[in-house]
């Protein structure tokens, strides 16, 4: 079936933009190829190319293009087809055995939920490599996803013996050899670091194979930078712990990602902000200005190479060490150049508000800037900068007063010792003083302390005030239904395959039903449906595709029998959605305009398929490279995360009546026991690292919804956390939209170290709606209302937000 016009148009947008999400870790000048030619193609991702992660990151697009197919469509001859055939057979056999063992070890529905997202490590094998070609390509793939974390074992973070052997053999044999990384996160490339050409292709959606062919032929130039540090396996999570099913101690505090490596003198494989392309650039500071709190640096960027391309300019600030310890540097601003021809140059401004550099002083409950010298560093990678200026703040200032509300983590944050800081200065080339930078004074008078007003008055809409107790509770609970579809994120009764919707029972009273669809790589809907008596009914098995592999044999057979087929005379409707690059790849572009254009693409498809809320963007921090869901998230840096989330939000919400849902709020940084894991994080680290991106997005783009996370924060479920929801999100960030829970599945949460979230406590904390909702949640809330454990006034205020948001999205006055 031929793709429709919107599909072709949207795929062209992705194909044009996606090369900016890719980058070379190494290049020796032997690529690009001048024309299609015979190539020897190997590796786990050559034919089984991974376009994105598992779980909510899946998108049911019409078709996908593998790297093998993309090269063939571009005119290449694949000489190693027998190798690809043999590998496919070997992989299928290995997966069959692995799945059988997984189903045996995790029986029943709860076991299935625990097994969901589990990733099979790459198997060892021994296949000959003696195939000819003018070039050789080895595609290394790793899949990750919702429900399961990664491990520093061979076949996951580490390479298998087979992969190391074959990559090194091909590199020695072929004059032109490229290692292509079709991964959603870092892998330890220490054993193969001598390879001359290493392309981080990432996972770019359904067009991944075509995009790679464009890059290989030089029709497109990689233009991205690392949004996450690439460490060796031995240096992963050196301070805080990771993976405990019940408690995770974020002892590293603010020293996450490059902040840790830069501050200790430990050198990663590749640093944050690094990336090469087919060309080269020089970056130089021309001017630095201070106007009140606003700091601006004018940079000149020149293309010094032989190919057209784009560069990412990065501005870092070293905050003075005072009463509060500080990392060596933090990213303060970035800018993407337009495409520059060889020999061309351009000028770009990088600006930031000094107040955004403030640190949270827990003792005094305030955001402060300590007096001293704030050193600016300009460059094109975190380890490749030049000092441009010192900003002198002559006295400590309080930027904002803010209550400490997030609870006690039970420990003091780690910080580098004197020896580590000295090693960091030596590594960065700052042990000896260099030429004196320009010195500029930032006037303390430019800062006026902001006071946050908590517990603001909330009014109640008259239409809400007239509801019965039962009707009021229904507005606080999603439109629940019974059955397996609710807990696999496919509970909507309005749009086939959508994640869920709010109550339909009050539409006659003027309360519109709103539909939510999963993300964040595009809309996850059923490909085809028919109109049934009670709403749309999915054709095929898209609804159960995420879980079917984890079901025991008889249950899998039943799902096949239960697959809906169109009845006589029923019209089949199509819902083919566009898959965009994973979140990490988008962040690697450092191009907010391009990311906004992809948001616009998603917003267009929301209009087309009648979706109100997109359950995206996801902007949790890459605290550890082991988090299985990092592919959905943008970066280890909160500024990059916030700016990318704001960009895609602007794109989606430019479409009237369409809304994004920021997730997962907050400290959702591991998947192991994700339903009941307790994240123990200090107030300072939460505010400066894990919440900062949410605040940037809320203030810059005004998203209409936020989704709380599954995990607990310092002993309290985030969905029940008034300090997180009402105090920080609403009062401090100024959020005016609705707060929904992640999809609470009681069967998966019962029996853990902590009780499941409680619908009464959720409502009391200011959470507006429990999703997808259940009879249990409704009964519990109604009981709480009648017994007085939740006030009617609180439910009316929550429901008023729901009602007014529905009016905004449905264009009602």
PDB file of C-alpha atoms in Angstrom, residues 348-601:
ATOM      1  CA  UNK A 348      26.752  33.638  16.712  1.00  0.00           C
ATOM      2  CA  UNK A 349      25.671  35.100  20.055  1.00  0.00           C
ATOM      3  CA  UNK A 350      25.530  32.942  23.179  1.00  0.00           C
ATOM      4  CA  UNK A 351      23.664  34.493  26.092  1.00  0.00           C
ATOM      5  CA  UNK A 352      22.582  33.499  29.581  1.00  0.00           C
ATOM      6  CA  UNK A 353      21.128  35.038  32.719  1.00  0.00           C
ATOM      7  CA  UNK A 354      23.592  35.005  35.618  1.00  0.00           C
ATOM      8  CA  UNK A 355      20.695  34.068  37.899  1.00  0.00           C
ATOM      9  CA  UNK A 356      20.526  30.718  36.103  1.00  0.00           C
ATOM     10  CA  UNK A 357      23.945  29.850  37.550  1.00  0.00           C
ATOM     11  CA  UNK A 358      22.645  30.102  41.123  1.00  0.00           C
ATOM     12  CA  UNK A 359      23.122  27.171  43.504  1.00  0.00           C
ATOM     13  CA  UNK A 360      20.583  25.991  46.052  1.00  0.00           C
ATOM     14  CA  UNK A 361      21.650  26.681  49.620  1.00  0.00           C
ATOM     15  CA  UNK A 362      19.687  24.159  51.682  1.00  0.00           C
ATOM     16  CA  UNK A 363      20.738  25.678  54.989  1.00  0.00           C
ATOM     17  CA  UNK A 364      19.287  29.097  54.132  1.00  0.00           C
ATOM     18  CA  UNK A 365      16.527  27.840  51.799  1.00  0.00           C
ATOM     19  CA  UNK A 366      17.615  30.084  48.947  1.00  0.00           C
ATOM     20  CA  UNK A 367      19.178  30.166  45.494  1.00  0.00           C
ATOM     21  CA  UNK A 368      22.436  32.097  45.782  1.00  0.00           C
ATOM     22  CA  UNK A 369      25.369  33.356  43.726  1.00  0.00           C
ATOM     23  CA  UNK A 370      28.503  33.495  45.843  1.00  0.00           C
ATOM     24  CA  UNK A 371      30.955  36.321  45.361  1.00  0.00           C
ATOM     25  CA  UNK A 372      34.039  35.699  43.261  1.00  0.00           C
ATOM     26  CA  UNK A 373      35.178  35.149  39.694  1.00  0.00           C
ATOM     27  CA  UNK A 374      32.893  33.342  37.228  1.00  0.00           C
ATOM     28  CA  UNK A 375      35.168  32.119  34.435  1.00  0.00           C
ATOM     29  CA  UNK A 376      33.722  31.769  30.910  1.00  0.00           C
ATOM     30  CA  UNK A 377      35.048  29.053  28.602  1.00  0.00           C
ATOM     31  CA  UNK A 378      34.090  28.938  24.904  1.00  0.00           C
ATOM     32  CA  UNK A 379      34.632  26.020  22.539  1.00  0.00           C
ATOM     33  CA  UNK A 380      33.126  23.116  20.625  1.00  0.00           C
ATOM     34  CA  UNK A 381      33.443  20.367  23.279  1.00  0.00           C
ATOM     35  CA  UNK A 382      33.663  20.308  27.055  1.00  0.00           C
ATOM     36  CA  UNK A 383      37.370  19.442  26.830  1.00  0.00           C
ATOM     37  CA  UNK A 384      38.148  21.869  24.004  1.00  0.00           C
ATOM     38  CA  UNK A 385      37.536  25.409  25.229  1.00  0.00           C
ATOM     39  CA  UNK A 386      39.392  28.686  25.696  1.00  0.00           C
ATOM     40  CA  UNK A 387      38.954  31.086  28.578  1.00  0.00           C
ATOM     41  CA  UNK A 388      37.224  34.215  27.293  1.00  0.00           C
ATOM     42  CA  UNK A 389      36.383  36.292  30.345  1.00  0.00           C
ATOM     43  CA  UNK A 390      36.145  36.487  34.118  1.00  0.00           C
ATOM     44  CA  UNK A 391      32.880  37.880  35.491  1.00  0.00           C
ATOM     45  CA  UNK A 392      33.453  39.432  38.897  1.00  0.00           C
ATOM     46  CA  UNK A 393      30.639  39.402  41.419  1.00  0.00           C
ATOM     47  CA  UNK A 394      31.842  41.454  44.386  1.00  0.00           C
ATOM     48  CA  UNK A 395      29.296  40.248  46.923  1.00  0.00           C
ATOM     49  CA  UNK A 396      27.112  37.198  47.461  1.00  0.00           C
ATOM     50  CA  UNK A 397      23.534  37.703  46.311  1.00  0.00           C
ATOM     51  CA  UNK A 398      20.292  35.842  46.981  1.00  0.00           C
ATOM     52  CA  UNK A 399      18.471  35.250  43.719  1.00  0.00           C
ATOM     53  CA  UNK A 400      15.346  33.563  45.081  1.00  0.00           C
ATOM     54  CA  UNK A 401      13.986  32.375  48.387  1.00  0.00           C
ATOM     55  CA  UNK A 402      12.550  28.854  48.170  1.00  0.00           C
ATOM     56  CA  UNK A 403      11.374  26.375  50.788  1.00  0.00           C
ATOM     57  CA  UNK A 404      13.186  23.092  51.333  1.00  0.00           C
ATOM     58  CA  UNK A 405      10.358  20.640  50.636  1.00  0.00           C
ATOM     59  CA  UNK A 406      11.687  17.393  49.181  1.00  0.00           C
ATOM     60  CA  UNK A 407      12.508  15.376  52.289  1.00  0.00           C
ATOM     61  CA  UNK A 408      15.668  13.968  53.828  1.00  0.00           C
ATOM     62  CA  UNK A 409      17.818  11.632  51.737  1.00  0.00           C
ATOM     63  CA  UNK A 410      19.720  10.417  54.819  1.00  0.00           C
ATOM     64  CA  UNK A 411      23.271  11.246  53.725  1.00  0.00           C
ATOM     65  CA  UNK A 412      25.584  14.105  52.778  1.00  0.00           C
ATOM     66  CA  UNK A 413      26.469  14.479  49.117  1.00  0.00           C
ATOM     67  CA  UNK A 414      29.898  13.403  47.943  1.00  0.00           C
ATOM     68  CA  UNK A 415      32.319  16.018  46.648  1.00  0.00           C
ATOM     69  CA  UNK A 416      35.791  15.799  45.069  1.00  0.00           C
ATOM     70  CA  UNK A 417      38.794  15.965  47.354  1.00  0.00           C
ATOM     71  CA  UNK A 418      41.784  18.279  46.922  1.00  0.00           C
ATOM     72  CA  UNK A 419      43.807  15.696  44.978  1.00  0.00           C
ATOM     73  CA  UNK A 420      40.968  15.050  42.545  1.00  0.00           C
ATOM     74  CA  UNK A 421      40.456  18.759  41.922  1.00  0.00           C
ATOM     75  CA  UNK A 422      44.202  19.188  41.304  1.00  0.00           C
ATOM     76  CA  UNK A 423      44.156  16.289  38.848  1.00  0.00           C
ATOM     77  CA  UNK A 424      41.223  17.909  37.077  1.00  0.00           C
ATOM     78  CA  UNK A 425      43.116  21.206  36.676  1.00  0.00           C
ATOM     79  CA  UNK A 426      46.121  19.355  35.270  1.00  0.00           C
ATOM     80  CA  UNK A 427      43.958  17.408  32.809  1.00  0.00           C
ATOM     81  CA  UNK A 428      42.254  20.608  31.667  1.00  0.00           C
ATOM     82  CA  UNK A 429      45.545  22.441  31.192  1.00  0.00           C
ATOM     83  CA  UNK A 430      44.720  24.985  33.885  1.00  0.00           C
ATOM     84  CA  UNK A 431      47.402  24.116  36.467  1.00  0.00           C
ATOM     85  CA  UNK A 432      49.570  27.004  35.234  1.00  0.00           C
ATOM     86  CA  UNK A 433      48.079  30.470  34.697  1.00  0.00           C
ATOM     87  CA  UNK A 434      47.666  31.501  31.067  1.00  0.00           C
ATOM     88  CA  UNK A 435      47.060  34.889  29.437  1.00  0.00           C
ATOM     89  CA  UNK A 436      44.807  37.030  31.590  1.00  0.00           C
ATOM     90  CA  UNK A 437      41.231  37.007  30.253  1.00  0.00           C
ATOM     91  CA  UNK A 438      39.135  40.134  30.050  1.00  0.00           C
ATOM     92  CA  UNK A 439      37.613  40.995  33.423  1.00  0.00           C
ATOM     93  CA  UNK A 440      34.057  42.353  33.689  1.00  0.00           C
ATOM     94  CA  UNK A 441      32.061  43.307  36.762  1.00  0.00           C
ATOM     95  CA  UNK A 442      28.538  42.028  37.307  1.00  0.00           C
ATOM     96  CA  UNK A 443      26.735  44.550  39.539  1.00  0.00           C
ATOM     97  CA  UNK A 444      25.136  43.024  42.625  1.00  0.00           C
ATOM     98  CA  UNK A 445      22.440  45.675  42.280  1.00  0.00           C
ATOM     99  CA  UNK A 446      21.225  43.874  39.157  1.00  0.00           C
ATOM    100  CA  UNK A 447      19.794  41.122  41.381  1.00  0.00           C
ATOM    101  CA  UNK A 448      16.534  41.590  43.240  1.00  0.00           C
ATOM    102  CA  UNK A 449      15.600  38.704  45.493  1.00  0.00           C
ATOM    103  CA  UNK A 450      12.513  36.896  44.246  1.00  0.00           C
ATOM    104  CA  UNK A 451      10.067  35.599  46.815  1.00  0.00           C
ATOM    105  CA  UNK A 452       7.906  32.606  45.952  1.00  0.00           C
ATOM    106  CA  UNK A 453       4.275  32.628  47.068  1.00  0.00           C
ATOM    107  CA  UNK A 454       3.190  29.166  48.136  1.00  0.00           C
ATOM    108  CA  UNK A 455      -0.351  27.908  48.766  1.00  0.00           C
ATOM    109  CA  UNK A 456      -1.908  30.368  46.377  1.00  0.00           C
ATOM    110  CA  UNK A 457      -5.658  30.733  46.328  1.00  0.00           C
ATOM    111  CA  UNK A 458      -7.400  28.525  43.776  1.00  0.00           C
ATOM    112  CA  UNK A 459     -10.913  29.195  42.605  1.00  0.00           C
ATOM    113  CA  UNK A 460     -13.522  26.613  41.661  1.00  0.00           C
ATOM    114  CA  UNK A 461     -15.521  26.675  38.452  1.00  0.00           C
ATOM    115  CA  UNK A 462     -19.277  26.803  38.972  1.00  0.00           C
ATOM    116  CA  UNK A 463     -19.785  23.792  36.691  1.00  0.00           C
ATOM    117  CA  UNK A 464     -17.513  21.732  38.925  1.00  0.00           C
ATOM    118  CA  UNK A 465     -19.139  22.947  42.121  1.00  0.00           C
ATOM    119  CA  UNK A 466     -22.494  21.505  41.012  1.00  0.00           C
ATOM    120  CA  UNK A 467     -21.192  17.963  40.454  1.00  0.00           C
ATOM    121  CA  UNK A 468     -22.198  15.068  42.690  1.00  0.00           C
ATOM    122  CA  UNK A 469     -19.522  13.334  44.775  1.00  0.00           C
ATOM    123  CA  UNK A 470     -19.442  10.422  42.313  1.00  0.00           C
ATOM    124  CA  UNK A 471     -19.095  12.715  39.313  1.00  0.00           C
ATOM    125  CA  UNK A 472     -16.363  14.719  41.012  1.00  0.00           C
ATOM    126  CA  UNK A 473     -14.360  11.575  41.730  1.00  0.00           C
ATOM    127  CA  UNK A 474     -14.708  10.466  38.110  1.00  0.00           C
ATOM    128  CA  UNK A 475     -13.005  13.670  36.973  1.00  0.00           C
ATOM    129  CA  UNK A 476     -10.070  12.771  39.226  1.00  0.00           C
ATOM    130  CA  UNK A 477      -9.779   9.222  37.830  1.00  0.00           C
ATOM    131  CA  UNK A 478      -9.079   8.195  34.229  1.00  0.00           C
ATOM    132  CA  UNK A 479     -11.710   6.445  32.104  1.00  0.00           C
ATOM    133  CA  UNK A 480     -10.806   3.036  33.422  1.00  0.00           C
ATOM    134  CA  UNK A 481     -11.768  -0.224  31.791  1.00  0.00           C
ATOM    135  CA  UNK A 482     -11.116  -3.812  32.711  1.00  0.00           C
ATOM    136  CA  UNK A 483      -8.684  -6.070  30.934  1.00  0.00           C
ATOM    137  CA  UNK A 484      -5.090  -6.325  29.814  1.00  0.00           C
ATOM    138  CA  UNK A 485      -5.161  -3.265  27.546  1.00  0.00           C
ATOM    139  CA  UNK A 486      -5.313  -0.839  30.462  1.00  0.00           C
ATOM    140  CA  UNK A 487      -2.001  -1.867  31.879  1.00  0.00           C
ATOM    141  CA  UNK A 488      -0.099  -2.039  28.607  1.00  0.00           C
ATOM    142  CA  UNK A 489      -0.809   1.600  27.917  1.00  0.00           C
ATOM    143  CA  UNK A 490      -3.635   0.986  25.469  1.00  0.00           C
ATOM    144  CA  UNK A 491      -6.707   1.945  27.457  1.00  0.00           C
ATOM    145  CA  UNK A 492      -8.368   4.554  25.273  1.00  0.00           C
ATOM    146  CA  UNK A 493     -11.967   3.982  24.223  1.00  0.00           C
ATOM    147  CA  UNK A 494     -11.813   6.822  21.668  1.00  0.00           C
ATOM    148  CA  UNK A 495      -8.661   6.284  19.567  1.00  0.00           C
ATOM    149  CA  UNK A 496      -7.455   2.784  18.703  1.00  0.00           C
ATOM    150  CA  UNK A 497      -4.162   2.016  20.392  1.00  0.00           C
ATOM    151  CA  UNK A 498      -3.986   5.268  22.359  1.00  0.00           C
ATOM    152  CA  UNK A 499      -2.726   5.068  25.938  1.00  0.00           C
ATOM    153  CA  UNK A 500      -5.950   6.200  27.593  1.00  0.00           C
ATOM    154  CA  UNK A 501      -8.470   8.969  28.023  1.00  0.00           C
ATOM    155  CA  UNK A 502     -10.205  10.890  30.757  1.00  0.00           C
ATOM    156  CA  UNK A 503     -13.762  10.140  31.776  1.00  0.00           C
ATOM    157  CA  UNK A 504     -16.489   9.996  29.132  1.00  0.00           C
ATOM    158  CA  UNK A 505     -19.331   9.860  31.640  1.00  0.00           C
ATOM    159  CA  UNK A 506     -19.709  13.625  32.010  1.00  0.00           C
ATOM    160  CA  UNK A 507     -19.730  14.704  28.371  1.00  0.00           C
ATOM    161  CA  UNK A 508     -23.451  15.495  28.533  1.00  0.00           C
ATOM    162  CA  UNK A 509     -22.620  17.943  31.312  1.00  0.00           C
ATOM    163  CA  UNK A 510     -20.059  19.740  29.155  1.00  0.00           C
ATOM    164  CA  UNK A 511     -16.885  17.942  30.273  1.00  0.00           C
ATOM    165  CA  UNK A 512     -15.101  16.857  27.068  1.00  0.00           C
ATOM    166  CA  UNK A 513     -13.271  13.534  26.983  1.00  0.00           C
ATOM    167  CA  UNK A 514      -9.555  14.005  26.294  1.00  0.00           C
ATOM    168  CA  UNK A 515      -7.368  11.338  24.635  1.00  0.00           C
ATOM    169  CA  UNK A 516      -3.733  10.577  25.505  1.00  0.00           C
ATOM    170  CA  UNK A 517      -1.284   8.796  23.203  1.00  0.00           C
ATOM    171  CA  UNK A 518       2.119   7.458  24.131  1.00  0.00           C
ATOM    172  CA  UNK A 519       5.455   8.881  23.001  1.00  0.00           C
ATOM    173  CA  UNK A 520       8.155  10.163  22.785  1.00  0.00           C
ATOM    174  CA  UNK A 521       9.376   8.982  19.352  1.00  0.00           C
ATOM    175  CA  UNK A 522       6.020   9.829  17.758  1.00  0.00           C
ATOM    176  CA  UNK A 523       2.452   8.708  18.402  1.00  0.00           C
ATOM    177  CA  UNK A 524       1.995   5.075  19.420  1.00  0.00           C
ATOM    178  CA  UNK A 525      -1.382   4.106  17.935  1.00  0.00           C
ATOM    179  CA  UNK A 526      -2.767   1.009  16.275  1.00  0.00           C
ATOM    180  CA  UNK A 527      -1.964   0.896  12.594  1.00  0.00           C
ATOM    181  CA  UNK A 528      -5.503  -0.078  11.595  1.00  0.00           C
ATOM    182  CA  UNK A 529      -8.936  -0.149  13.203  1.00  0.00           C
ATOM    183  CA  UNK A 530     -12.637  -0.494  12.473  1.00  0.00           C
ATOM    184  CA  UNK A 531     -15.560   1.303  14.081  1.00  0.00           C
ATOM    185  CA  UNK A 532     -17.193  -0.993  16.645  1.00  0.00           C
ATOM    186  CA  UNK A 533     -20.318  -0.628  18.756  1.00  0.00           C
ATOM    187  CA  UNK A 534     -18.418   0.851  21.712  1.00  0.00           C
ATOM    188  CA  UNK A 535     -15.709   2.690  19.839  1.00  0.00           C
ATOM    189  CA  UNK A 536     -12.737   1.913  17.602  1.00  0.00           C
ATOM    190  CA  UNK A 537     -11.438  -1.660  17.589  1.00  0.00           C
ATOM    191  CA  UNK A 538      -7.830  -2.459  16.680  1.00  0.00           C
ATOM    192  CA  UNK A 539      -7.187  -4.692  13.663  1.00  0.00           C
ATOM    193  CA  UNK A 540      -4.268  -7.081  14.104  1.00  0.00           C
ATOM    194  CA  UNK A 541      -2.126  -7.385  17.227  1.00  0.00           C
ATOM    195  CA  UNK A 542      -0.620  -3.915  17.694  1.00  0.00           C
ATOM    196  CA  UNK A 543      -2.329  -3.708  21.070  1.00  0.00           C
ATOM    197  CA  UNK A 544      -0.467  -6.727  22.475  1.00  0.00           C
ATOM    198  CA  UNK A 545       2.702  -6.585  20.385  1.00  0.00           C
ATOM    199  CA  UNK A 546       4.722  -5.072  23.241  1.00  0.00           C
ATOM    200  CA  UNK A 547       3.907  -7.964  25.568  1.00  0.00           C
ATOM    201  CA  UNK A 548       3.162 -10.973  23.409  1.00  0.00           C
ATOM    202  CA  UNK A 549       6.726 -12.323  23.419  1.00  0.00           C
ATOM    203  CA  UNK A 550       6.699 -12.473  27.201  1.00  0.00           C
ATOM    204  CA  UNK A 551       3.463 -14.487  27.426  1.00  0.00           C
ATOM    205  CA  UNK A 552       3.505 -18.283  27.889  1.00  0.00           C
ATOM    206  CA  UNK A 553       2.734 -20.417  24.853  1.00  0.00           C
ATOM    207  CA  UNK A 554      -1.028 -20.923  25.396  1.00  0.00           C
ATOM    208  CA  UNK A 555      -1.536 -17.202  26.085  1.00  0.00           C
ATOM    209  CA  UNK A 556       0.363 -16.265  22.918  1.00  0.00           C
ATOM    210  CA  UNK A 557      -1.855 -18.597  20.940  1.00  0.00           C
ATOM    211  CA  UNK A 558      -4.959 -17.026  22.457  1.00  0.00           C
ATOM    212  CA  UNK A 559      -3.795 -13.522  21.545  1.00  0.00           C
ATOM    213  CA  UNK A 560      -3.440 -14.626  17.945  1.00  0.00           C
ATOM    214  CA  UNK A 561      -6.950 -16.058  17.973  1.00  0.00           C
ATOM    215  CA  UNK A 562      -8.240 -12.889  19.611  1.00  0.00           C
ATOM    216  CA  UNK A 563      -6.810 -10.641  16.942  1.00  0.00           C
ATOM    217  CA  UNK A 564      -9.568  -8.518  15.491  1.00  0.00           C
ATOM    218  CA  UNK A 565     -10.324  -8.972  11.810  1.00  0.00           C
ATOM    219  CA  UNK A 566     -12.619  -6.657   9.871  1.00  0.00           C
ATOM    220  CA  UNK A 567     -16.173  -7.883   9.638  1.00  0.00           C
ATOM    221  CA  UNK A 568     -18.252  -7.916   6.514  1.00  0.00           C
ATOM    222  CA  UNK A 569     -18.821  -4.399   5.274  1.00  0.00           C
ATOM    223  CA  UNK A 570     -16.608  -2.771   7.922  1.00  0.00           C
ATOM    224  CA  UNK A 571     -14.319  -0.008   6.684  1.00  0.00           C
ATOM    225  CA  UNK A 572     -10.682  -0.302   7.782  1.00  0.00           C
ATOM    226  CA  UNK A 573      -9.108   3.005   8.851  1.00  0.00           C
ATOM    227  CA  UNK A 574      -5.339   3.592   8.840  1.00  0.00           C
ATOM    228  CA  UNK A 575      -3.291   5.345  11.531  1.00  0.00           C
ATOM    229  CA  UNK A 576       0.287   5.221  10.263  1.00  0.00           C
ATOM    230  CA  UNK A 577       2.426   7.495  12.416  1.00  0.00           C
ATOM    231  CA  UNK A 578       5.903   8.887  11.793  1.00  0.00           C
ATOM    232  CA  UNK A 579       8.756   7.686  13.982  1.00  0.00           C
ATOM    233  CA  UNK A 580      11.235  10.427  14.817  1.00  0.00           C
ATOM    234  CA  UNK A 581      14.752   9.928  16.275  1.00  0.00           C
ATOM    235  CA  UNK A 582      15.062   8.890  19.909  1.00  0.00           C
ATOM    236  CA  UNK A 583      15.368  11.635  22.518  1.00  0.00           C
ATOM    237  CA  UNK A 584      19.113  11.186  22.988  1.00  0.00           C
ATOM    238  CA  UNK A 585      19.656  11.608  19.257  1.00  0.00           C
ATOM    239  CA  UNK A 586      17.532  14.760  19.186  1.00  0.00           C
ATOM    240  CA  UNK A 587      19.641  16.246  21.966  1.00  0.00           C
ATOM    241  CA  UNK A 588      22.814  15.409  20.036  1.00  0.00           C
ATOM    242  CA  UNK A 589      21.640  17.790  17.318  1.00  0.00           C
ATOM    243  CA  UNK A 590      21.830  20.778  19.720  1.00  0.00           C
ATOM    244  CA  UNK A 591      19.383  22.316  17.226  1.00  0.00           C
ATOM    245  CA  UNK A 592      16.264  23.606  18.968  1.00  0.00           C
ATOM    246  CA  UNK A 593      14.688  24.863  15.731  1.00  0.00           C
ATOM    247  CA  UNK A 594      15.033  21.437  14.139  1.00  0.00           C
ATOM    248  CA  UNK A 595      13.584  19.715  17.204  1.00  0.00           C
ATOM    249  CA  UNK A 596      10.653  22.169  17.187  1.00  0.00           C
ATOM    250  CA  UNK A 597       9.998  21.207  13.550  1.00  0.00           C
ATOM    251  CA  UNK A 598       9.690  17.562  14.599  1.00  0.00           C
ATOM    252  CA  UNK A 599       7.282  18.643  17.323  1.00  0.00           C
ATOM    253  CA  UNK A 600       5.238  20.375  14.653  1.00  0.00           C
ATOM    254  CA  UNK A 601       5.197  17.077  12.715  1.00  0.00           C
TER     255      UNK A 601
END
